[in-house]
Structures are given as C-alpha cells and as structure tokens.
C-alpha cells in the first residue's frame, strides 16, 4: 500500500520514519508491538548505535513528563 502522492511528498520531505508494506496499518502495528530487541552488555557497537538513535530520535523529556 502506498499513500496518496500528496501525502507521500510530505512524508519524504519530513524526518518521520515511513514503512511501506502490503499490509494495513493495524496488522503492521500489531506485528511490530511483538518485536523484541536484545543488546548484550559486551556489544559496544550496538550499544553505541542504540544510544545515538535514541539521542537523535526520541524526545526523552516528553516521555519523562508523560
């Protein structure tokens, strides 16, 4: 499924991650909620990459404030 060309144009200009799939939004969200990622304590590269992704893409203050 692909969004309307107007919406697609806006998404491509934004920094919002977009996932294209043949399935509907609910099905994809249900599958993604069950994903689990593990990082071993000795995997320094994965820890560093995760830190950078969180720092650059997650508003920690908004999460803390609820």
PDB file of C-alpha atoms in Angstrom:
ATOM      1  CA  UNK A   1       0.000   0.000   0.000  1.00  0.00           C
ATOM      2  CA  UNK A   2       1.228   3.473  -0.760  1.00  0.00           C
ATOM      3  CA  UNK A   3      -0.171   6.767   0.474  1.00  0.00           C
ATOM      4  CA  UNK A   4      -1.659   9.359  -1.836  1.00  0.00           C
ATOM      5  CA  UNK A   5       1.032  11.225  -3.811  1.00  0.00           C
ATOM      6  CA  UNK A   6       0.428  14.453  -1.855  1.00  0.00           C
ATOM      7  CA  UNK A   7       0.915  12.705   1.480  1.00  0.00           C
ATOM      8  CA  UNK A   8       3.889  10.755   0.141  1.00  0.00           C
ATOM      9  CA  UNK A   9       5.545  14.001  -0.951  1.00  0.00           C
ATOM     10  CA  UNK A  10       5.134  15.461   2.548  1.00  0.00           C
ATOM     11  CA  UNK A  11       6.443  12.297   4.208  1.00  0.00           C
ATOM     12  CA  UNK A  12       9.530  12.187   2.017  1.00  0.00           C
ATOM     13  CA  UNK A  13      10.373  15.779   2.988  1.00  0.00           C
ATOM     14  CA  UNK A  14       9.987  15.058   6.697  1.00  0.00           C
ATOM     15  CA  UNK A  15      12.179  13.207   9.171  1.00  0.00           C
ATOM     16  CA  UNK A  16       9.358  10.816  10.077  1.00  0.00           C
ATOM     17  CA  UNK A  17      10.323   7.183   9.521  1.00  0.00           C
ATOM     18  CA  UNK A  18       7.985   5.609   6.981  1.00  0.00           C
ATOM     19  CA  UNK A  19       7.397   1.917   6.468  1.00  0.00           C
ATOM     20  CA  UNK A  20       5.880   0.758   3.182  1.00  0.00           C
ATOM     21  CA  UNK A  21       4.113  -2.572   3.266  1.00  0.00           C
ATOM     22  CA  UNK A  22       1.403  -4.550   1.538  1.00  0.00           C
ATOM     23  CA  UNK A  23      -0.438  -4.903   4.846  1.00  0.00           C
ATOM     24  CA  UNK A  24      -2.747  -2.471   6.604  1.00  0.00           C
ATOM     25  CA  UNK A  25      -1.621  -0.213   9.454  1.00  0.00           C
ATOM     26  CA  UNK A  26      -3.267  -2.248  12.219  1.00  0.00           C
ATOM     27  CA  UNK A  27      -1.679  -5.528  11.090  1.00  0.00           C
ATOM     28  CA  UNK A  28       1.786  -3.981  10.874  1.00  0.00           C
ATOM     29  CA  UNK A  29       1.425  -2.222  14.251  1.00  0.00           C
ATOM     30  CA  UNK A  30       0.286  -5.486  15.858  1.00  0.00           C
ATOM     31  CA  UNK A  31       3.322  -7.306  14.467  1.00  0.00           C
ATOM     32  CA  UNK A  32       5.733  -4.545  15.490  1.00  0.00           C
ATOM     33  CA  UNK A  33       4.471  -4.440  19.080  1.00  0.00           C
ATOM     34  CA  UNK A  34       5.660  -8.014  19.489  1.00  0.00           C
ATOM     35  CA  UNK A  35       9.208  -7.301  18.308  1.00  0.00           C
ATOM     36  CA  UNK A  36      11.909  -7.641  20.925  1.00  0.00           C
ATOM     37  CA  UNK A  37      15.450  -6.443  20.525  1.00  0.00           C
ATOM     38  CA  UNK A  38      18.258  -7.587  22.745  1.00  0.00           C
ATOM     39  CA  UNK A  39      21.627  -5.987  23.242  1.00  0.00           C
ATOM     40  CA  UNK A  40      24.329  -7.922  25.028  1.00  0.00           C
ATOM     41  CA  UNK A  41      26.309  -5.965  27.614  1.00  0.00           C
ATOM     42  CA  UNK A  42      29.543  -6.656  25.724  1.00  0.00           C
ATOM     43  CA  UNK A  43      28.234  -5.478  22.313  1.00  0.00           C
ATOM     44  CA  UNK A  44      29.760  -1.999  22.399  1.00  0.00           C
ATOM     45  CA  UNK A  45      28.951  -1.196  18.756  1.00  0.00           C
ATOM     46  CA  UNK A  46      25.252  -1.972  19.164  1.00  0.00           C
ATOM     47  CA  UNK A  47      25.118  -0.048  22.447  1.00  0.00           C
ATOM     48  CA  UNK A  48      26.731   2.995  20.834  1.00  0.00           C
ATOM     49  CA  UNK A  49      24.404   2.851  17.813  1.00  0.00           C
ATOM     50  CA  UNK A  50      21.338   2.459  20.023  1.00  0.00           C
ATOM     51  CA  UNK A  51      22.425   5.428  22.126  1.00  0.00           C
ATOM     52  CA  UNK A  52      22.841   7.590  19.010  1.00  0.00           C
ATOM     53  CA  UNK A  53      19.467   6.540  17.596  1.00  0.00           C
ATOM     54  CA  UNK A  54      17.707   7.303  20.872  1.00  0.00           C
ATOM     55  CA  UNK A  55      19.517  10.605  21.362  1.00  0.00           C
ATOM     56  CA  UNK A  56      18.707  11.764  17.829  1.00  0.00           C
ATOM     57  CA  UNK A  57      15.156  10.446  17.507  1.00  0.00           C
ATOM     58  CA  UNK A  58      13.467  10.189  20.903  1.00  0.00           C
ATOM     59  CA  UNK A  59      12.253  13.127  22.968  1.00  0.00           C
ATOM     60  CA  UNK A  60      13.222  11.765  26.383  1.00  0.00           C
ATOM     61  CA  UNK A  61      11.933  14.865  28.209  1.00  0.00           C
ATOM     62  CA  UNK A  62       8.460  14.394  26.709  1.00  0.00           C
ATOM     63  CA  UNK A  63       8.451  10.747  27.776  1.00  0.00           C
ATOM     64  CA  UNK A  64       9.522  11.597  31.324  1.00  0.00           C
ATOM     65  CA  UNK A  65       6.891  14.335  31.601  1.00  0.00           C
ATOM     66  CA  UNK A  66       4.273  11.852  30.373  1.00  0.00           C
TER      67      UNK A  66
END
